Amino acid sequence: MELTPELVRETATKISEPKTYGQFIGGEWVESSSGKTIALENPSTRQVLGHVQAGNAADATRAAEAAAAAFPKWSQSMPAQRQALLRAIAQKLRDRQFDYAMMESLNNGKPITDAYTHDVPGAIGHFEYFAGAAFHIHGEVADFADATMIVHREPLGVVAQIIPWNVPLLMAAFKIAPALAAGCTIVLKPAEVACLSVMEFIADIADIVPPGVINVITGYGQDVGEPLITHPAVRKVAFTGSRPTAQKIIGYAAQNIIPQTMELGGKSANIVCESADIEAAAQSAVITTAFNKGEVCSAGTRSLVHEKVEDQFLEAFERQLAQVRQGDPLDLDTQLGAMASKTQFDKVRSYLELGPEEGARIHVGGKPAQIEGLQDGYFIEPTIFTDVRTDMRIAQEEIFGPVNSVIRWKDEDELLSIANDSIYGLAGGIWTTNLNQAHRLARGLETGMIWINRYYNFKPGMPLGGYKQSGFGREGTLETLKHYTQSKAVVINLEEPNSKYAVRAPAPNADS
Ligand code: NAI
Ligand code: MG
């Protein structure tokens, strides 16, 4: 589809017509028993885009019960049925691809072009990937001289899925697609900051999803998180968001002894070696700084640059960053939009003040950006910090904004100790033309995803997830299906009954 300013205007007007969304429970739209709602805002204009229910414990219980009621039947569905549903969901997204892009742009502040070319296709691709995977969930058999062992793989049951506001639709896809493929039923809790696209998506697929298979409750995390995750019917929680919230969720899951998968952001290193193509490396630094306003868990927020190429890199980085078009997210040329919320805007600003207090230098940017016609918007200038030491908070903490720190290194040992000096370990980039060095450094990084010579080079089936406090579990890949299923081992004896030994030794070569 050709994107034109007229199409943008018409679609924006249509999508900005405020609606109030209920919670989607057992196939019905219902109001929260709290009687309260939460406004969804456009962070570029502060215009209200709609309302969602401020859910409470009673809603969480109701949703968990609806998901539990739907589980026996859905867990027995055939692979072809799951595949058909996943493909039909992908088609629903494709049918309104530009509308969804508009919802993401209006509610999150991201450029419409990025939402259209990245977020929505990413969500579609996810449903299609797991549509294929639905046929590949099966157990194993192992043969022994005296027995056959069957390992079944069974869906876990009701899963709670809690998602953030930076890429709402994509996050919903990351969570819903594998759970459906595995035969689980779902209670999804989108973020109260931005979930217009998620609510509209659920409304669009409501008639093709069997009642109770997907349930959605909205509200503040502290009101619905604990009652949902500690509900006895809930058998797993999948979460993407901040580390402090993860710690709470892991605590709730501990009460219920249920497995968790966690995707918690990072402080990833984009490493520039002496032999690197410096223009290309600088371009990747620009992209990772500006894309989605830096509200990306895997952003390469620390540029670790070899001292011999530091000046050249910084010159290229600064020059290319100056070309980034910041402005109205609805302008088709815009590359850098508004921070998703006032909270996020204030958080990024606080780090822009902290950097110089810690002794870092603002090389470019460093303040809120003034955008003509959008004075109330939460815009931040793209910012480069130099003179950064790895022990500074700006080099350790996730800022989640268009802010990059340049740190120099002189040899590989020093480089790896800086790169790994982080509680996080989500992603990383390596720029080098030396093959040995590329592999050596990739092995040395304590991080779950590494891109050599192109940052953000996401590929279908790539395991997405982190080391250390970036979380655990992997999404977007066949391994994800293991997180939504459990194994059941059945051993069939092939020998005739042995009257002498009612109980046999566990294994012939066990030590005990
Ligand atoms: P958050 O982690 O508090 O919010 C994410 C989701 O968790 C939302 O749906 C929220 O309602 C829910 N939540 C909050 N408290 C909860 C609780 N007690 N129980 C259950 N669910 C709960 O993130 P927040 O506060 O919006 O953002 C703070 C920082 O987190 C950001 O500045 C960024 O650094 C990081 N973050 C990382 C993301 C990632 O992709 N890994 C995504 C969003 C935020
Ligand atoms: Mg929070």
XYZ file of C-alpha atoms and ligand atoms in Angstrom:
557
model
C 0.000 0.000 0.000
C 1.288 3.452 -0.856
C 1.501 5.719 2.162
C 0.385 9.272 1.467
C -0.225 12.276 3.722
C -3.954 12.054 2.826
C -4.120 8.442 3.961
C -2.322 9.397 7.170
C -4.777 12.230 7.852
C -7.888 10.156 7.184
C -6.661 7.198 9.208
C -5.537 9.379 12.113
C -8.969 11.009 12.282
C -10.707 7.638 12.213
C -8.455 6.053 14.850
C -8.495 9.103 17.156
C -12.269 8.774 17.635
C -12.206 7.765 21.327
C -13.740 4.439 22.348
C -14.012 2.763 25.710
C -12.829 -0.833 25.744
C -14.132 -3.431 28.144
C -12.150 -6.412 29.340
C -12.416 -9.470 27.169
C -13.356 -12.426 29.360
C -14.843 -15.733 28.210
C -15.567 -14.279 24.781
C -17.567 -11.323 26.170
C -16.703 -7.665 26.625
C -17.294 -6.760 30.259
C -16.722 -3.694 32.393
C -14.443 -3.879 35.385
C -16.146 -4.289 38.726
C -13.965 -1.339 39.852
C -16.242 0.995 37.886
C -13.129 2.952 36.886
C -11.321 3.489 33.616
C -7.860 4.646 32.526
C -7.298 7.153 29.691
C -4.980 6.247 26.816
C -3.024 9.289 25.678
C -1.251 10.451 22.577
C 2.201 11.411 23.924
C 2.836 13.849 21.051
C -0.286 15.924 21.776
C -1.633 14.642 25.118
C -4.955 14.097 23.371
C -7.059 11.296 24.880
C -7.401 8.393 22.430
C -9.742 6.161 24.375
C -10.246 4.431 27.687
C -9.588 0.997 29.105
C -10.961 -0.581 32.252
C -9.035 -0.171 35.496
C -9.172 -3.848 36.341
C -9.049 -5.298 39.839
C -8.679 -8.619 41.639
C -12.226 -9.721 40.837
C -11.574 -9.215 37.117
C -8.316 -11.173 37.317
C -10.117 -14.066 39.015
C -12.888 -14.045 36.466
C -10.417 -14.070 33.577
C -8.369 -16.917 35.066
C -11.552 -18.938 35.550
C -12.683 -18.312 31.966
C -9.275 -19.421 30.671
C -9.408 -22.523 32.884
C -12.868 -23.412 31.578
C -11.672 -23.160 27.971
C -8.492 -25.173 28.500
C -9.763 -28.795 28.318
C -11.210 -28.316 24.851
C -8.479 -26.060 23.422
C -5.723 -28.334 24.711
C -7.305 -31.156 22.683
C -7.489 -29.130 19.461
C -5.736 -30.514 16.390
C -2.563 -28.885 15.025
C -4.428 -27.945 11.843
C -7.021 -26.059 13.885
C -4.337 -24.143 15.779
C -2.520 -23.378 12.572
C -5.719 -22.171 10.927
C -6.451 -19.870 13.857
C -2.907 -18.449 13.915
C -3.025 -17.826 10.169
C -6.455 -16.226 10.421
C -5.157 -13.935 13.160
C -2.212 -12.941 10.950
C -4.665 -12.179 8.160
C -6.735 -9.936 10.448
C -3.606 -7.904 11.116
C -2.779 -7.731 7.436
C -6.315 -6.568 6.589
C -5.860 -3.448 8.725
C -2.089 -3.086 8.679
C -2.112 0.675 8.334
C -4.835 1.147 10.969
C -2.759 -0.849 13.443
C 0.347 1.129 12.558
C -1.647 4.286 13.249
C -2.767 3.009 16.660
C 0.844 2.229 17.611
C 2.004 5.610 16.401
C -0.767 7.599 18.084
C -0.608 5.841 21.434
C 3.138 5.245 21.736
C 4.597 8.234 19.871
C 6.610 6.152 17.399
C 6.936 7.223 13.758
C 4.054 5.948 11.637
C 6.475 4.676 8.997
C 8.317 2.506 11.539
C 5.065 1.157 12.933
C 3.936 0.238 9.431
C 7.185 -1.306 8.236
C 8.385 -2.849 11.486
C 5.862 -3.333 14.300
C 2.855 -4.661 12.418
C 4.790 -6.905 9.976
C 6.745 -8.223 12.967
C 3.505 -9.200 14.696
C 2.161 -10.822 11.509
C 5.398 -12.767 11.023
C 5.197 -14.034 14.574
C 1.731 -15.485 14.143
C 2.804 -17.102 10.883
C 5.960 -18.591 12.380
C 3.985 -20.252 15.173
C 1.265 -21.288 12.720
C 3.949 -23.470 11.123
C 5.261 -24.574 14.505
C 1.832 -25.868 15.556
C 2.569 -29.053 13.573
C 5.900 -29.610 15.274
C 4.916 -30.037 18.890
C 5.423 -33.640 19.774
C 7.121 -35.798 22.319
C 9.872 -38.380 22.000
C 10.351 -42.073 22.290
C 13.419 -43.870 23.632
C 13.875 -47.614 23.319
C 15.598 -49.918 25.812
C 16.061 -53.689 25.639
C 13.459 -54.133 28.356
C 11.293 -51.043 28.011
C 9.955 -48.310 25.808
C 9.819 -44.803 27.163
C 7.341 -42.304 25.748
C 7.808 -38.641 26.575
C 4.606 -36.748 25.897
C 4.625 -32.984 25.568
C 1.507 -31.409 27.063
C 0.328 -27.805 27.245
C 0.795 -26.215 30.670
C -2.731 -24.854 31.034
C -3.702 -21.258 31.756
C -0.863 -18.798 31.215
C -0.663 -15.211 32.462
C 1.099 -12.866 30.053
C 2.075 -9.331 31.032
C 3.391 -6.989 28.378
C 4.837 -3.458 28.150
C 4.044 -0.334 26.142
C 7.059 0.123 23.851
C 5.967 -2.263 21.083
C 2.480 -3.254 22.304
C 1.200 -5.222 19.324
C 4.492 -7.003 18.721
C 4.632 -7.934 22.406
C 1.086 -9.285 22.271
C 2.144 -11.432 19.293
C 5.298 -12.660 21.080
C 3.119 -13.893 23.916
C -0.113 -15.054 22.291
C 1.287 -16.918 19.261
C 3.378 -19.600 21.010
C 0.791 -20.094 23.761
C -1.948 -20.756 21.197
C 0.300 -23.050 19.164
C 1.101 -25.042 22.300
C -2.562 -25.449 23.284
C -2.543 -23.182 26.332
C -5.271 -20.687 27.199
C -4.366 -17.110 27.975
C -4.963 -14.179 30.290
C -3.142 -11.232 28.733
C -2.494 -8.019 30.668
C -1.359 -5.227 28.330
C 0.277 -2.046 29.631
C -1.983 0.742 30.845
C 0.351 3.288 29.182
C -0.230 2.098 25.606
C -2.559 -0.697 24.526
C -4.955 0.818 21.991
C -3.649 -1.509 19.263
C -3.928 -4.553 21.512
C -7.542 -3.829 22.454
C -8.552 -3.170 18.846
C -6.722 -6.329 17.766
C -8.610 -8.408 20.324
C -11.878 -6.865 19.117
C -10.954 -7.823 15.547
C -10.159 -11.447 16.379
C -12.956 -11.937 18.943
C -15.157 -13.789 16.474
C -12.486 -16.293 15.389
C -11.037 -17.230 18.788
C -12.984 -19.856 20.769
C -14.476 -18.197 23.886
C -12.105 -18.181 26.853
C -9.006 -19.148 24.868
C -7.724 -15.568 24.928
C -8.858 -13.299 27.777
C -7.647 -9.752 28.271
C -7.705 -7.718 31.430
C -6.427 -4.157 31.584
C -5.395 -2.008 34.504
C -2.506 -1.058 36.728
C -0.061 -3.866 37.354
C -0.226 -3.526 41.122
C -4.020 -4.042 41.058
C -4.235 -7.123 38.860
C -0.761 -8.712 38.844
C -0.788 -10.513 42.160
C -4.375 -11.850 42.065
C -3.814 -13.097 38.535
C -0.444 -14.758 39.001
C -1.338 -16.343 42.353
C -4.649 -17.700 41.044
C -4.495 -21.506 41.399
C -5.616 -22.075 37.799
C -2.642 -20.121 36.411
C 0.236 -22.450 35.511
C 2.828 -20.061 34.062
C 3.654 -16.385 33.793
C 5.436 -14.727 30.865
C 6.559 -11.154 31.402
C 8.319 -8.410 29.468
C 9.118 -5.179 31.267
C 11.268 -3.741 34.012
C 13.525 -5.554 36.448
C 11.802 -4.291 39.645
C 8.409 -5.435 38.346
C 9.948 -8.783 37.386
C 11.134 -9.232 40.960
C 7.563 -8.748 42.193
C 6.141 -11.112 39.600
C 8.702 -13.794 40.438
C 7.575 -13.370 44.063
C 3.925 -13.937 43.131
C 4.914 -16.936 41.010
C 6.814 -18.335 43.993
C 3.567 -18.489 45.986
C 2.027 -20.595 43.266
C 5.243 -22.499 42.307
C 4.767 -21.789 38.624
C 7.394 -21.355 35.913
C 8.238 -17.926 34.573
C 9.810 -16.465 31.476
C 11.242 -12.981 31.823
C 12.477 -10.456 29.277
C 13.801 -7.452 31.141
C 15.780 -5.113 28.991
C 19.439 -4.349 29.062
C 22.413 -2.118 28.554
C 23.764 -3.688 25.422
C 27.176 -2.958 23.926
C 27.663 -2.042 20.282
C 31.364 -2.787 19.811
C 33.446 -0.993 17.199
C 36.837 -2.545 16.435
C 39.800 -1.008 14.637
C 39.073 -2.796 11.343
C 35.368 -1.839 11.315
C 33.549 -0.086 8.513
C 33.201 3.079 10.587
C 30.438 4.724 8.539
C 28.308 1.591 8.800
C 29.065 1.179 12.500
C 28.079 4.796 13.108
C 24.888 4.260 11.166
C 24.021 1.341 13.420
C 24.688 3.503 16.466
C 22.314 6.122 15.044
C 19.618 3.541 14.382
C 19.867 2.000 17.812
C 19.733 5.457 19.414
C 16.789 6.792 17.415
C 14.697 3.754 16.547
C 11.525 3.692 18.649
C 13.063 6.652 20.575
C 15.435 4.182 22.192
C 12.506 2.490 23.939
C 13.845 -0.903 22.919
C 15.027 -3.593 25.319
C 17.863 -4.678 23.024
C 19.106 -1.173 22.120
C 22.887 -0.871 21.821
C 23.070 1.971 24.305
C 26.784 1.650 24.986
C 29.041 2.251 21.983
C 32.352 0.616 22.906
C 34.880 2.033 20.477
C 38.540 1.155 19.951
C 40.682 4.145 20.934
C 42.346 4.326 17.495
C 39.025 4.871 15.728
C 37.211 6.797 18.436
C 37.557 10.236 16.843
C 36.580 8.964 13.423
C 33.580 7.078 14.854
C 32.392 10.001 16.945
C 32.606 12.357 13.972
C 30.556 9.950 11.832
C 28.077 9.223 14.629
C 27.468 12.911 15.317
C 27.199 13.785 11.631
C 24.735 10.989 10.903
C 22.707 11.609 14.064
C 22.237 15.236 12.993
C 20.478 13.947 9.852
C 17.810 12.114 11.861
C 14.459 13.780 11.328
C 12.723 14.294 14.651
C 9.167 15.509 14.639
C 5.510 14.672 14.332
C 5.242 10.853 14.345
C 2.507 11.168 11.709
C 4.846 12.834 9.233
C 5.919 10.052 6.856
C 9.528 11.303 6.936
C 9.854 11.352 10.711
C 12.449 8.985 12.157
C 12.352 9.999 15.831
C 9.061 10.544 17.640
C 7.898 11.244 21.198
C 8.617 9.319 24.388
C 5.684 7.045 25.191
C 4.566 8.783 28.377
C 5.274 11.594 30.796
C 6.794 9.051 33.176
C 9.229 7.897 30.515
C 9.968 11.487 29.434
C 10.762 12.441 33.039
C 12.908 9.348 33.505
C 15.033 10.111 30.428
C 15.365 13.770 31.433
C 16.593 12.732 34.874
C 19.419 10.743 33.234
C 20.299 13.696 31.006
C 20.819 15.691 34.215
C 22.609 12.867 35.983
C 25.244 12.301 33.265
C 27.073 15.633 33.703
C 26.774 15.333 37.502
C 28.645 12.039 37.241
C 31.358 13.647 35.098
C 30.198 12.646 31.618
C 30.046 15.179 28.807
C 27.003 15.837 26.636
C 28.533 15.672 23.161
C 25.256 16.395 21.347
C 21.621 16.757 22.432
C 20.851 16.560 26.111
C 17.487 18.312 26.436
C 13.802 18.015 25.640
C 13.227 18.797 21.962
C 10.877 21.542 20.829
C 8.696 20.400 17.946
C 6.707 23.022 16.110
C 2.978 22.577 16.625
C 3.533 19.877 19.263
C 4.616 21.932 22.273
C 2.918 19.556 24.721
C 4.658 16.466 23.312
C 7.224 14.397 25.186
C 10.137 14.809 22.788
C 13.799 14.342 23.735
C 16.774 15.326 21.589
C 18.942 12.428 20.447
C 21.894 12.520 22.804
C 25.488 11.286 22.846
C 27.419 11.137 26.102
C 31.223 11.037 25.980
C 33.830 10.798 28.760
C 31.752 7.992 30.183
C 33.216 5.601 32.755
C 31.684 2.175 33.017
C 30.890 2.610 36.722
C 28.636 5.612 36.090
C 24.899 5.077 36.494
C 24.341 6.309 32.929
C 26.521 3.390 31.790
C 24.861 0.846 34.069
C 21.132 1.618 34.140
C 18.563 1.252 31.404
C 17.565 4.770 30.280
C 15.127 3.660 27.565
C 15.487 6.841 25.555
C 17.403 8.223 22.538
C 20.624 8.340 24.533
C 23.941 6.669 23.762
C 27.176 6.523 25.758
C 30.508 6.267 23.945
C 33.199 4.427 25.890
C 36.706 3.748 24.567
C 38.826 0.608 24.929
C 42.338 -0.396 23.874
C 42.538 -4.194 23.919
C 40.146 -7.109 23.834
C 40.568 -8.010 27.503
C 39.622 -4.510 28.553
C 36.796 -4.486 26.011
C 35.235 -7.697 27.307
C 35.529 -6.607 30.898
C 33.700 -3.347 30.064
C 31.119 -5.070 27.857
C 30.329 -7.649 30.548
C 30.401 -5.127 33.395
C 26.624 -5.041 33.552
C 23.898 -6.768 35.507
C 22.192 -7.146 32.132
C 23.069 -9.320 29.141
C 20.424 -9.020 26.470
C 22.046 -8.118 23.140
C 25.196 -6.785 21.561
C 26.767 -5.729 18.290
C 30.251 -6.326 16.920
C 31.767 -4.298 14.081
C 34.915 -5.818 12.659
C 36.186 -7.197 9.378
C 38.398 -9.686 11.211
C 36.637 -13.048 11.229
C 38.571 -14.505 14.152
C 37.949 -11.432 16.232
C 34.232 -11.486 15.445
C 33.843 -15.053 16.681
C 36.194 -14.573 19.633
C 34.310 -11.544 20.896
C 30.911 -13.141 20.325
C 31.990 -16.061 22.504
C 33.269 -13.684 25.160
C 30.074 -11.653 25.508
C 27.680 -12.644 28.300
C 24.601 -11.855 26.283
C 21.738 -13.670 24.585
C 21.737 -12.053 21.120
C 24.678 -10.799 19.086
C 24.703 -9.100 15.719
C 27.890 -8.977 13.704
C 28.171 -6.092 11.239
C 24.507 -5.078 11.431
C 22.658 -4.130 14.609
C 18.980 -5.123 15.034
C 19.346 -7.824 12.399
C 16.375 -9.812 13.706
C 15.652 -13.040 11.829
C 12.631 -15.364 11.983
C 13.169 -18.080 14.545
C 15.963 -16.182 16.286
C 15.875 -16.968 20.012
C 15.101 -13.689 21.774
C 16.114 -13.403 25.386
C 18.891 -12.582 27.741
C 21.645 -13.673 30.080
C 21.977 -12.545 33.682
C 19.368 -10.069 34.919
C 18.003 -9.516 31.427
C 15.868 -12.501 32.293
C 15.403 -16.105 31.293
C 13.560 -18.075 28.662
C 13.617 -17.464 24.929
C 10.871 -16.103 22.707
C 10.270 -16.149 18.967
C 11.674 -19.623 18.405
C 10.802 -23.319 18.672
C 12.367 -23.379 22.145
C 9.551 -21.048 23.235
C 7.103 -23.919 22.827
C 8.957 -25.749 25.594
C 8.136 -22.849 27.910
C 4.425 -23.416 27.241
C 4.469 -27.202 27.549
C 5.733 -29.792 29.981
C 6.887 -33.334 29.474
C 5.289 -36.454 30.829
C 7.358 -39.629 30.835
C 5.613 -42.962 30.456
C 7.759 -46.105 30.719
C 6.324 -49.363 29.413
C 7.933 -52.511 30.679
C 8.536 -55.089 27.961
C 9.624 -57.986 30.174
C 7.344 -60.493 31.808
C 6.585 -59.800 35.495
C 9.480 -60.695 37.774
C 8.169 -62.073 41.044
C 11.554 -61.838 42.814
C 11.931 -58.042 42.517
C 8.814 -55.983 42.970
C 10.872 -52.806 42.702
C 13.845 -52.687 40.345
C 17.044 -50.742 40.804
C 16.686 -47.347 39.148
C 19.569 -47.724 36.729
C 22.233 -50.353 36.121
C 25.172 -47.950 36.319
C 23.979 -45.548 39.037
C 26.619 -44.897 41.722
C 24.408 -45.540 44.722
P 6.829 -2.132 34.158
O 7.716 -3.309 34.129
O 6.371 -1.662 35.495
O 5.523 -2.400 33.233
C 5.416 -3.454 32.318
C 4.105 -4.174 32.542
O 4.100 -4.711 33.857
C 2.864 -3.286 32.439
O 1.824 -4.018 31.822
C 2.526 -3.033 33.885
O 1.166 -2.752 34.119
C 2.889 -4.362 34.506
N 3.096 -4.319 35.952
C 3.560 -3.301 36.710
N 3.566 -3.671 38.019
C 3.099 -4.945 38.078
C 2.861 -5.866 39.131
N 3.117 -5.551 40.421
N 2.367 -7.080 38.821
C 2.112 -7.426 37.548
N 2.306 -6.586 36.506
C 2.803 -5.363 36.768
O 7.594 -0.991 33.363
P 7.375 0.592 33.451
O 7.307 0.996 34.896
O 6.266 0.979 32.583
O 8.748 1.114 32.797
C 9.905 1.320 33.601
C 11.156 0.910 32.878
O 11.120 -0.466 32.575
C 11.394 1.564 31.531
O 11.904 2.858 31.669
C 12.371 0.604 30.916
O 13.674 0.844 31.389
C 11.901 -0.752 31.430
N 11.079 -1.452 30.434
C 11.634 -2.491 29.738
C 10.920 -3.108 28.731
C 11.493 -4.239 27.955
O 11.210 -4.362 26.782
N 12.228 -5.138 28.551
C 9.588 -2.663 28.352
C 9.061 -1.609 29.186
C 9.793 -1.039 30.175
Mg 6.465 0.167 36.712
